[in-house]
Each structure stands twice: as C-alpha cells, then as structure tokens.
Amino acid sequence: MKFLHAADIHLDSPLAGLHARADLPAELVRDVTRRAFSAMVDLALAEDVAFVVIAGDLYDGDWKDFSSGLFFAAEMQRLGRPCFLLRGNHDARSVITRSLRLPPNVQEFSSRTCQTFTLGELGVALHGHSFPHRAVPEDLSAGYRDPAAGLLNIGVLHTSAEDPGEHETYAPCQVGSLRLKGYDYWALGHIHARRVLWERPWVVFPGNLQGRHPKETGAKGCSIVTVEDRQVVAVEHRSVDVLRWAALEVDAEGADAATLTQRIGDAVAAALATAGDRPLLARATFRGATPLHGRLLGDAAQLAAECRNAAIEAGGRLWVESVKLRTRPAAEADDGTLLPLRAAFAAGLDDPTLAAALLGEFDVLRRKLPAPAQDGLDLPQDAAALRALAEDAWQVAAAAIAEAERA
C-alpha cells in the first residue's frame, strides 16, 4: 500500500510582482499552484495510492471567489479516492469565510478537538486537529489520541515543530514527544522545505508543492509513503512543481567582460542541469572584486539579458527575477585625477537640501510602482540609507567618466 503526503499547497497564491512583468511569458507564471496541485493528483493516480493526506494550508487565505473551491472539488472528483484534509494557519476555520460542501471522498479533521478517521480495510488510523484560528501558540499534539491497537497510526499535524526557521511559530512541539506518542508516521506541514526529522517512527515535512518566491529554491513536491505489513518501509520525495526557483551565483572576481560572460554561461548551465526540464526563475547574484564594478552597477538589465541569452544558447528556459550586485571595485592604481570630484560628490550628501531632494525623487519613483514591486525594491528612505549608496553611486559615475574619456 502507498499513500501520498502533501502540505502547504497555498492554492491560488500569486507569484508576487511577476504577473505585471512584460518580459515574462504569461503562461509561465499563471496558475502555478493549480498546475502543481493537478500534477500531484496525476502522481497519486500514477502511483495508485490508497489515500492522500494534506497537512494544512491547502489554501493561502480566504477565497477571492468560489473558483478556488470549485477547482479543488474537480480535482478531488478526478482523484477518486480518500483525501484527509487538515486546516493550517493560512486556511484556519476562522480565516476562510466562503465554503462549499466538501466532495464525498474528502474528510476534514475537526478544529475543536483531535479527530480520528479509520480505514478498516487498510488497517489505518489517521489522527489530526485542524487549526481553529490563524494563531495557535499551544502544542496541539499533546491532545492527540493514543494509537489504535493493531493499526498503522498516522498523525497529521500543522506545526513549526522545534525550529520555525523563516516561518512563524505555530503549534510548536518537540520531536521527542512525537516519537513517544506511538504513531508510525507523522505527516507534518508548515515548513516549506522538505525535512525528515526522524525515521522509525517517521516525522516528515514534505515541503510545499510549488516554490512561490526566490527563497524557495530547488525541487518542490510531496512524499510517497510505502507501507508493508502495516509498517512504513519507504518515504520518497516526488517533485510536482511546474516552475522552479534558482539562486544563480556568478563569480565576478577579477573578470573582464568576456570572462564574465563565460562565467554567466557556466552558472546558467549548472542551474539548468538541476531543473528537470522545468522552466527556471532565477535571482542572479554577482560577487567579487572586478574592474567592471562601476559598469555593472549601472546595467542590471544587461546582466539579466546575458543570463537569458545563455539559457537560450543552452537550450533551456530561464528567466531572471532580479539581479543583486555584491561586487566591489578591483584594487588599482589611482593617479588622483578624480579625487577632487569624488570629494565634492561625497560632500554633496552632507547638504540637507540636496539629500532631501534626492529622497523625494526616490519616493516619487517608489509610488509609481505596484505594491508588490515596492516591497522588493531596495530604495533609500532616509539620509543614512542614501549615504550607504554613495560608494556604489560614485563607481557608476567614475565608470561613466572613464568610458567617456576612452571615446
């Protein structure tokens, strides 16, 4: 027997700030969470699993309309086998105000107390407690029922466990306490990275089905759990993501233009090799001391285009979400020609009137952008942040002056 364990689907959650990007194909970013969920159902059918467990956050929040619930109902009808659904912090009972009658093959765990569902013909008992509210500070697992004798016992729990990492703390618990409960498998949700916290008994976060932002890199999907003689014998990750995020690291140390182009190509090729023929969205970060530092600061669009071009040449599909420059000027002899101008440049930032005018221009630019793009744009909002940009701004100016002199 096999069953499928998934969590953190966040159905209909958008890829923030990307839908308005003219350089990204609309079909690339449209309905990615729905397409990943459909791929999960395809996997369940292909593996002929006995049932599916969703350990919280099927939805990202309250429905904007009924299409989210209707999509889920259609996919459950296609699944055609039991699905056990737990509510997490994003789709807690108090968060979701719209609702539809659940499909007949879906069982939802109570939000009032721990509830047990038994599949007698399979010899399985599933125990779970849905979130009644978004914030659950207590350890829900402490109230879970004793294991059912003679059955395979599965605990379904949405929790930050012992280490929430980048996630907020919800229903925290100790792995040791879960082990002592006597269950055979703990189907956890909430942490978006796949983690196996313990084996025998198995304590597993499958990760989310689909990466939704640059920090959720790598393969995303669910777990296929194999059971023999009422014992878990294998837990395997299966990727179902339809769009993958990558962190593209490019070493610019000492690079001239030709060398940097080659290194971009190498980094892109390495990222594509791990994509499993999926399209990639990459955040490209350039690091190291390079004589190109000033030019790079003023031309992020060129770097993004070079990454895209390298992907085209390699026969892959990669688009750049953003470019982060962490380069610095290469050490070189300075004849002092530009020192007076550099001093005047720095002194200008000490002028409150000039600093206020510059901050005002940044604010006008910020307000012209949509809200998601404002959050991701690192523009200075005070004099200290403005001064922090001084060195990079000077490098752009110096590079422009040098380019003009060569012309």
Coordinates of C-alpha atoms in Angstrom, one line a residue:
M1 CA 0.0 0.0 0.0
K2 CA 1.1 3.6 -0.7
F3 CA -0.2 6.9 0.4
L4 CA 0.6 10.5 -0.6
H5 CA 1.6 13.1 2.0
A6 CA 1.4 16.8 0.9
A7 CA 1.2 20.2 2.7
D8 CA 1.4 23.9 2.1
I9 CA -0.2 24.0 -1.3
H10 CA -1.4 27.6 -0.9
L11 CA -3.8 27.2 -3.8
D12 CA -4.2 30.4 -5.9
S13 CA -1.4 32.2 -4.2
P14 CA 0.1 34.5 -6.8
L15 CA 3.8 35.0 -7.6
A16 CA 4.1 38.5 -6.1
G17 CA 5.1 41.2 -8.5
L18 CA 5.7 38.9 -11.5
H19 CA 2.4 38.9 -13.3
A20 CA 3.0 42.5 -14.5
R21 CA 6.4 41.7 -15.9
A22 CA 6.3 42.2 -19.7
D23 CA 9.5 40.1 -20.2
L24 CA 7.9 37.0 -18.6
P25 CA 5.6 34.8 -20.7
A26 CA 2.1 35.0 -19.1
E27 CA 1.8 31.2 -19.3
L28 CA 5.0 30.8 -17.2
V29 CA 3.6 32.4 -14.0
R30 CA -0.2 31.8 -14.5
D31 CA -1.9 29.4 -12.1
V32 CA 1.3 27.7 -11.0
T33 CA -0.1 26.4 -7.7
R34 CA -3.1 25.0 -9.5
R35 CA -0.9 23.3 -12.1
A36 CA 1.3 21.9 -9.3
F37 CA -1.8 20.5 -7.5
S38 CA -3.0 18.9 -10.7
A39 CA 0.4 17.3 -11.1
M40 CA 0.1 16.0 -7.5
V41 CA -3.2 14.3 -8.4
D42 CA -1.6 12.9 -11.5
L43 CA 1.1 11.4 -9.4
A44 CA -1.4 9.9 -6.9
L45 CA -3.2 8.2 -9.8
A46 CA 0.0 7.0 -11.4
E47 CA 1.3 5.6 -8.1
D48 CA -2.2 4.2 -7.3
V49 CA -2.0 5.4 -3.8
A50 CA -4.7 4.3 -1.3
F51 CA -5.3 7.8 0.0
V52 CA -3.9 11.3 0.2
V53 CA -3.1 13.4 3.3
I54 CA -2.9 17.2 3.1
A55 CA -1.3 18.5 6.3
G56 CA -2.5 22.1 6.3
D57 CA -2.6 25.3 4.2
L58 CA -4.4 23.9 1.2
Y59 CA -5.5 27.5 0.6
D60 CA -3.4 30.7 1.0
G61 CA -6.2 32.5 2.8
D62 CA -9.8 33.4 2.3
W63 CA -11.1 32.7 -1.2
K64 CA -11.4 35.7 -3.5
D65 CA -14.3 33.9 -5.2
F66 CA -15.6 30.4 -5.4
S67 CA -13.3 29.3 -8.2
S68 CA -10.7 28.0 -5.7
G69 CA -13.1 25.6 -4.0
L70 CA -14.6 24.5 -7.3
F71 CA -11.1 23.7 -8.7
F72 CA -10.3 21.6 -5.6
A73 CA -13.7 19.8 -5.9
A74 CA -13.0 19.0 -9.6
E75 CA -9.5 17.6 -8.7
M76 CA -10.9 15.5 -5.9
Q77 CA -13.5 14.1 -8.2
R78 CA -10.7 13.2 -10.6
L79 CA -8.6 11.7 -7.7
G80 CA -11.5 9.3 -6.8
R81 CA -10.0 8.0 -3.6
P82 CA -10.0 9.2 0.1
C83 CA -8.3 12.5 0.9
F84 CA -7.8 13.6 4.5
L85 CA -7.6 17.4 4.9
L86 CA -6.2 19.4 7.9
R87 CA -6.5 23.1 8.2
G88 CA -3.4 25.1 9.0
N89 CA -2.7 28.8 9.9
H90 CA -3.4 30.1 6.3
D91 CA -6.7 28.2 6.0
A92 CA -7.8 28.0 9.6
R93 CA -11.5 27.7 10.3
S94 CA -11.8 31.4 11.3
V95 CA -9.8 32.6 8.2
I96 CA -12.0 31.0 5.4
T97 CA -15.4 32.7 5.2
R98 CA -16.6 31.2 1.9
S99 CA -17.2 27.5 1.7
L100 CA -18.6 24.7 -0.5
R101 CA -19.7 21.3 0.5
L102 CA -16.7 19.0 0.6
P103 CA -16.5 16.3 -2.1
P104 CA -17.7 12.9 -0.7
N105 CA -14.2 11.4 -0.8
V106 CA -12.7 14.3 1.4
Q107 CA -12.7 14.1 5.2
E108 CA -11.7 17.2 7.1
F109 CA -10.2 17.0 10.7
S110 CA -12.2 18.8 13.4
S111 CA -10.9 22.2 14.6
R112 CA -12.5 21.7 18.0
T113 CA -10.6 18.6 19.1
C114 CA -8.4 15.8 17.8
Q115 CA -10.3 13.6 15.5
T116 CA -9.6 10.0 14.3
F117 CA -10.5 8.5 10.9
T118 CA -10.2 4.8 10.5
L119 CA -9.8 2.9 7.2
G120 CA -10.6 -0.6 8.5
E121 CA -10.0 -2.4 5.2
L122 CA -6.5 -0.9 5.0
G123 CA -5.7 -1.2 8.7
V124 CA -5.0 2.6 9.1
A125 CA -6.0 5.2 11.7
L126 CA -5.4 8.9 11.0
H127 CA -5.4 11.4 13.9
G128 CA -5.5 15.2 13.4
H129 CA -6.6 18.5 14.8
S130 CA -7.3 21.4 12.4
F131 CA -6.4 25.0 13.3
P132 CA -9.5 26.8 14.7
H133 CA -7.7 30.2 14.3
R134 CA -4.7 31.5 12.5
A135 CA -2.6 31.8 15.7
V136 CA -2.2 28.6 17.6
P137 CA 0.6 29.0 20.2
E138 CA -0.1 25.8 22.1
D139 CA 1.2 22.3 21.3
L140 CA -1.8 20.6 19.6
S141 CA -0.1 17.2 19.5
A142 CA -0.3 16.9 23.3
G143 CA -4.1 16.4 22.9
Y144 CA -3.8 13.7 20.1
R145 CA -5.3 10.3 21.0
D146 CA -3.5 7.2 21.9
P147 CA -2.6 5.0 18.9
A148 CA -5.2 2.5 17.8
A149 CA -4.1 -1.0 18.6
G150 CA -3.2 -3.2 15.6
L151 CA -3.4 -0.4 13.0
L152 CA -0.9 1.8 11.2
N153 CA -1.2 5.1 13.0
I154 CA -0.7 8.4 11.2
G155 CA -0.6 11.7 13.0
V156 CA -1.4 14.7 10.8
L157 CA -0.2 18.0 12.3
H158 CA 0.5 21.5 11.1
T159 CA 3.3 22.8 13.2
S160 CA 6.6 24.8 13.3
A161 CA 8.0 21.9 15.4
E162 CA 11.2 22.9 17.2
D163 CA 12.7 25.2 14.5
P164 CA 10.4 27.5 12.6
G165 CA 13.4 28.9 10.6
E166 CA 12.0 31.7 8.4
H167 CA 8.4 30.7 9.3
E168 CA 6.3 31.9 12.2
T169 CA 5.9 29.7 15.3
Y170 CA 2.6 27.8 15.2
A171 CA 1.6 24.8 17.4
P172 CA 5.2 24.2 18.4
C173 CA 6.1 20.7 19.5
Q174 CA 9.2 18.5 20.4
V175 CA 10.2 15.7 18.0
G176 CA 10.9 13.6 21.1
S177 CA 7.3 13.9 22.2
L178 CA 6.0 12.9 18.7
R179 CA 8.2 9.8 18.8
L180 CA 6.9 8.8 22.2
K181 CA 3.3 9.1 21.0
G182 CA 3.5 5.6 19.5
Y183 CA 2.4 6.6 16.0
D184 CA 4.1 5.1 12.9
Y185 CA 4.2 8.2 10.8
W186 CA 3.8 11.9 11.5
A187 CA 2.5 13.8 8.4
L188 CA 3.6 17.4 9.2
G189 CA 3.0 20.7 7.4
H190 CA 4.0 24.4 7.7
I191 CA 7.8 24.3 6.9
H192 CA 8.2 24.8 3.2
A193 CA 11.5 22.9 2.9
R194 CA 11.5 19.1 2.9
R195 CA 12.8 17.8 6.2
V196 CA 12.9 14.3 7.6
L197 CA 13.1 15.0 11.4
W198 CA 13.2 11.3 12.4
E199 CA 12.9 7.8 10.9
R200 CA 11.1 4.9 12.5
P201 CA 8.8 6.5 13.6
W202 CA 8.9 8.8 10.6
V203 CA 8.5 12.5 11.2
V204 CA 8.3 14.3 7.9
F205 CA 7.8 17.7 6.4
P206 CA 7.2 17.2 2.7
G207 CA 7.8 20.9 1.9
N208 CA 5.4 22.9 -0.3
L209 CA 4.2 21.8 -3.7
Q210 CA 5.4 24.8 -5.6
G211 CA 8.0 27.4 -4.8
R212 CA 6.5 30.9 -4.7
H213 CA 9.4 33.3 -4.2
P214 CA 13.2 33.5 -4.6
K215 CA 14.0 31.9 -1.2
E216 CA 12.0 28.7 -2.1
T217 CA 14.6 27.3 -4.4
G218 CA 15.1 23.7 -5.6
A219 CA 12.7 20.8 -6.2
K220 CA 9.3 21.1 -4.6
G221 CA 6.7 18.4 -4.2
C222 CA 5.3 15.8 -1.9
S223 CA 6.1 12.4 -0.3
I224 CA 5.1 8.9 -1.4
V225 CA 5.0 6.6 1.6
T226 CA 5.1 2.9 1.1
V227 CA 3.6 0.5 3.7
E228 CA 4.2 -3.2 4.0
D229 CA 2.7 -5.4 6.8
R230 CA 1.5 -2.2 8.5
Q231 CA 5.0 -0.7 8.7
V232 CA 6.4 2.2 6.8
V233 CA 9.2 0.9 4.7
A234 CA 10.0 3.9 2.4
V235 CA 9.4 7.6 2.2
E236 CA 10.3 9.2 -1.2
H237 CA 10.2 12.8 -2.3
R238 CA 8.5 13.3 -5.7
S239 CA 8.7 16.6 -7.5
V240 CA 5.5 18.1 -8.9
D241 CA 6.5 21.8 -9.2
V242 CA 5.9 23.3 -12.6
L243 CA 8.2 26.3 -12.2
R244 CA 11.4 26.1 -10.2
W245 CA 13.3 28.9 -8.4
A246 CA 17.1 29.0 -8.6
A247 CA 19.8 31.1 -6.9
L248 CA 22.2 31.9 -9.7
E249 CA 25.7 32.7 -8.2
V250 CA 28.2 34.3 -10.6
D251 CA 31.8 34.8 -9.5
A252 CA 32.9 38.2 -11.0
E253 CA 36.3 38.2 -9.2
G254 CA 38.9 39.7 -11.5
A255 CA 36.7 39.2 -14.5
D256 CA 36.8 41.3 -17.7
A257 CA 33.7 41.4 -20.0
A258 CA 34.5 38.3 -21.9
T259 CA 35.3 36.3 -18.8
L260 CA 32.2 37.4 -17.0
T261 CA 30.0 36.4 -20.0
Q262 CA 31.6 32.9 -19.9
R263 CA 31.0 32.6 -16.1
I264 CA 27.4 33.6 -16.6
G265 CA 27.0 30.9 -19.1
D266 CA 28.6 28.3 -16.8
A267 CA 26.3 29.3 -13.9
V268 CA 23.2 29.2 -16.1
A269 CA 24.2 25.8 -17.5
A270 CA 24.7 24.4 -13.9
A271 CA 21.2 25.7 -12.9
L272 CA 19.5 24.3 -15.9
A273 CA 21.1 20.9 -15.2
T274 CA 19.2 20.6 -11.9
A275 CA 15.9 21.9 -13.3
G276 CA 14.5 18.6 -14.5
D277 CA 13.4 20.2 -17.8
R278 CA 11.3 22.7 -15.9
P279 CA 11.4 26.5 -16.6
L280 CA 13.5 28.4 -14.1
L281 CA 13.1 31.7 -12.4
A282 CA 16.5 32.9 -11.0
R283 CA 17.8 35.5 -8.7
A284 CA 21.2 36.3 -10.1
T285 CA 23.9 37.5 -7.6
F286 CA 27.3 38.7 -8.8
R287 CA 30.1 38.7 -6.3
G288 CA 33.8 39.6 -6.1
A289 CA 36.3 42.4 -6.9
T290 CA 36.2 43.3 -10.6
P291 CA 37.3 46.3 -12.8
L292 CA 33.8 46.1 -14.2
H293 CA 32.2 47.0 -10.8
G294 CA 31.1 50.5 -11.9
R295 CA 29.7 49.4 -15.2
L296 CA 27.8 46.5 -13.6
L297 CA 26.1 48.8 -11.1
G298 CA 24.6 50.8 -13.9
D299 CA 23.4 48.0 -16.1
A300 CA 21.5 45.3 -14.3
A301 CA 19.2 44.9 -17.3
Q302 CA 22.2 43.9 -19.4
L303 CA 23.2 41.2 -16.9
A304 CA 19.7 39.8 -16.8
A305 CA 19.7 39.7 -20.6
E306 CA 23.1 37.9 -20.7
C307 CA 21.6 35.2 -18.3
R308 CA 18.6 34.8 -20.5
N309 CA 20.8 34.6 -23.6
A310 CA 23.0 32.0 -22.1
A311 CA 19.9 29.9 -21.3
I312 CA 18.7 30.2 -24.9
E313 CA 22.1 29.1 -26.2
A314 CA 22.0 26.1 -23.8
G315 CA 18.5 25.1 -25.0
G316 CA 16.9 25.7 -21.6
R317 CA 14.2 28.0 -20.2
L318 CA 15.5 30.5 -17.6
W319 CA 14.3 34.0 -16.8
V320 CA 15.8 36.4 -14.2
E321 CA 13.6 37.6 -11.4
S322 CA 16.2 40.2 -10.2
V323 CA 19.9 40.9 -10.3
K324 CA 21.8 41.5 -7.0
L325 CA 25.2 43.1 -7.3
R326 CA 27.6 42.3 -4.5
T327 CA 30.7 43.2 -6.4
R328 CA 33.4 45.7 -5.3
P329 CA 36.0 47.7 -7.2
A330 CA 39.2 45.9 -8.1
A331 CA 42.3 47.4 -6.4
E332 CA 44.1 49.5 -9.0
A333 CA 46.5 52.4 -9.2
D334 CA 44.8 55.8 -8.7
D335 CA 46.6 58.9 -10.2
G336 CA 44.4 61.2 -8.1
T337 CA 42.8 62.9 -11.1
L338 CA 39.3 62.3 -9.9
L339 CA 39.9 62.8 -6.2
P340 CA 38.6 66.5 -6.1
L341 CA 35.4 65.4 -7.9
R342 CA 35.0 62.4 -5.6
A343 CA 35.3 64.7 -2.6
A344 CA 32.7 67.1 -4.0
F345 CA 30.4 64.1 -4.7
A346 CA 30.6 62.9 -1.1
A347 CA 30.2 66.4 0.3
G348 CA 27.0 66.9 -1.6
L349 CA 25.4 64.2 0.6
D350 CA 26.1 66.4 3.6
D351 CA 23.8 69.1 2.2
P352 CA 20.4 68.5 3.8
T353 CA 18.6 70.3 1.0
L354 CA 20.2 68.1 -1.7
A355 CA 19.7 64.9 0.4
A356 CA 16.0 65.8 0.8
A357 CA 15.6 66.4 -2.9
L358 CA 17.2 63.1 -3.8
L359 CA 15.0 61.2 -1.2
G360 CA 11.9 63.0 -2.7
E361 CA 12.8 61.7 -6.2
F362 CA 13.2 58.2 -4.9
D363 CA 9.8 58.4 -3.2
V364 CA 8.2 59.6 -6.4
L365 CA 9.7 56.6 -8.2
R366 CA 8.6 54.2 -5.5
R367 CA 5.0 55.4 -5.5
K368 CA 4.8 54.8 -9.3
L369 CA 5.4 51.1 -8.8
P370 CA 2.7 48.5 -7.9
A371 CA 2.7 47.4 -4.3
P372 CA 4.5 44.0 -4.7
A373 CA 7.3 45.7 -6.6
Q374 CA 7.7 48.4 -3.9
D375 CA 8.3 45.7 -1.4
G376 CA 11.1 44.2 -3.4
L377 CA 12.8 47.5 -4.4
D378 CA 15.7 48.5 -2.2
L379 CA 15.4 52.3 -2.5
P380 CA 16.8 54.6 0.3
Q381 CA 14.2 56.2 2.5
D382 CA 16.4 58.2 4.8
A383 CA 19.7 60.1 4.8
A384 CA 21.6 57.1 6.3
A385 CA 20.4 54.8 3.6
L386 CA 21.2 57.4 1.0
R387 CA 24.8 57.7 2.2
A388 CA 25.1 53.9 2.2
L389 CA 24.7 54.1 -1.6
A390 CA 27.4 56.7 -2.0
E391 CA 30.3 54.4 -2.9
D392 CA 28.2 52.4 -5.5
A393 CA 26.9 55.7 -6.9
W394 CA 30.4 57.0 -7.2
Q395 CA 31.6 53.9 -9.0
V396 CA 28.8 54.3 -11.6
A397 CA 29.9 57.9 -12.1
A398 CA 33.6 57.1 -12.3
A399 CA 32.9 54.3 -14.8
A400 CA 30.9 56.7 -17.0
I401 CA 33.6 59.3 -16.9
A402 CA 36.3 56.7 -17.9
E403 CA 34.1 55.4 -20.7
A404 CA 33.6 59.0 -22.0
E405 CA 37.4 59.6 -21.9
R406 CA 38.0 56.4 -23.9
A407 CA 35.5 57.6 -26.5

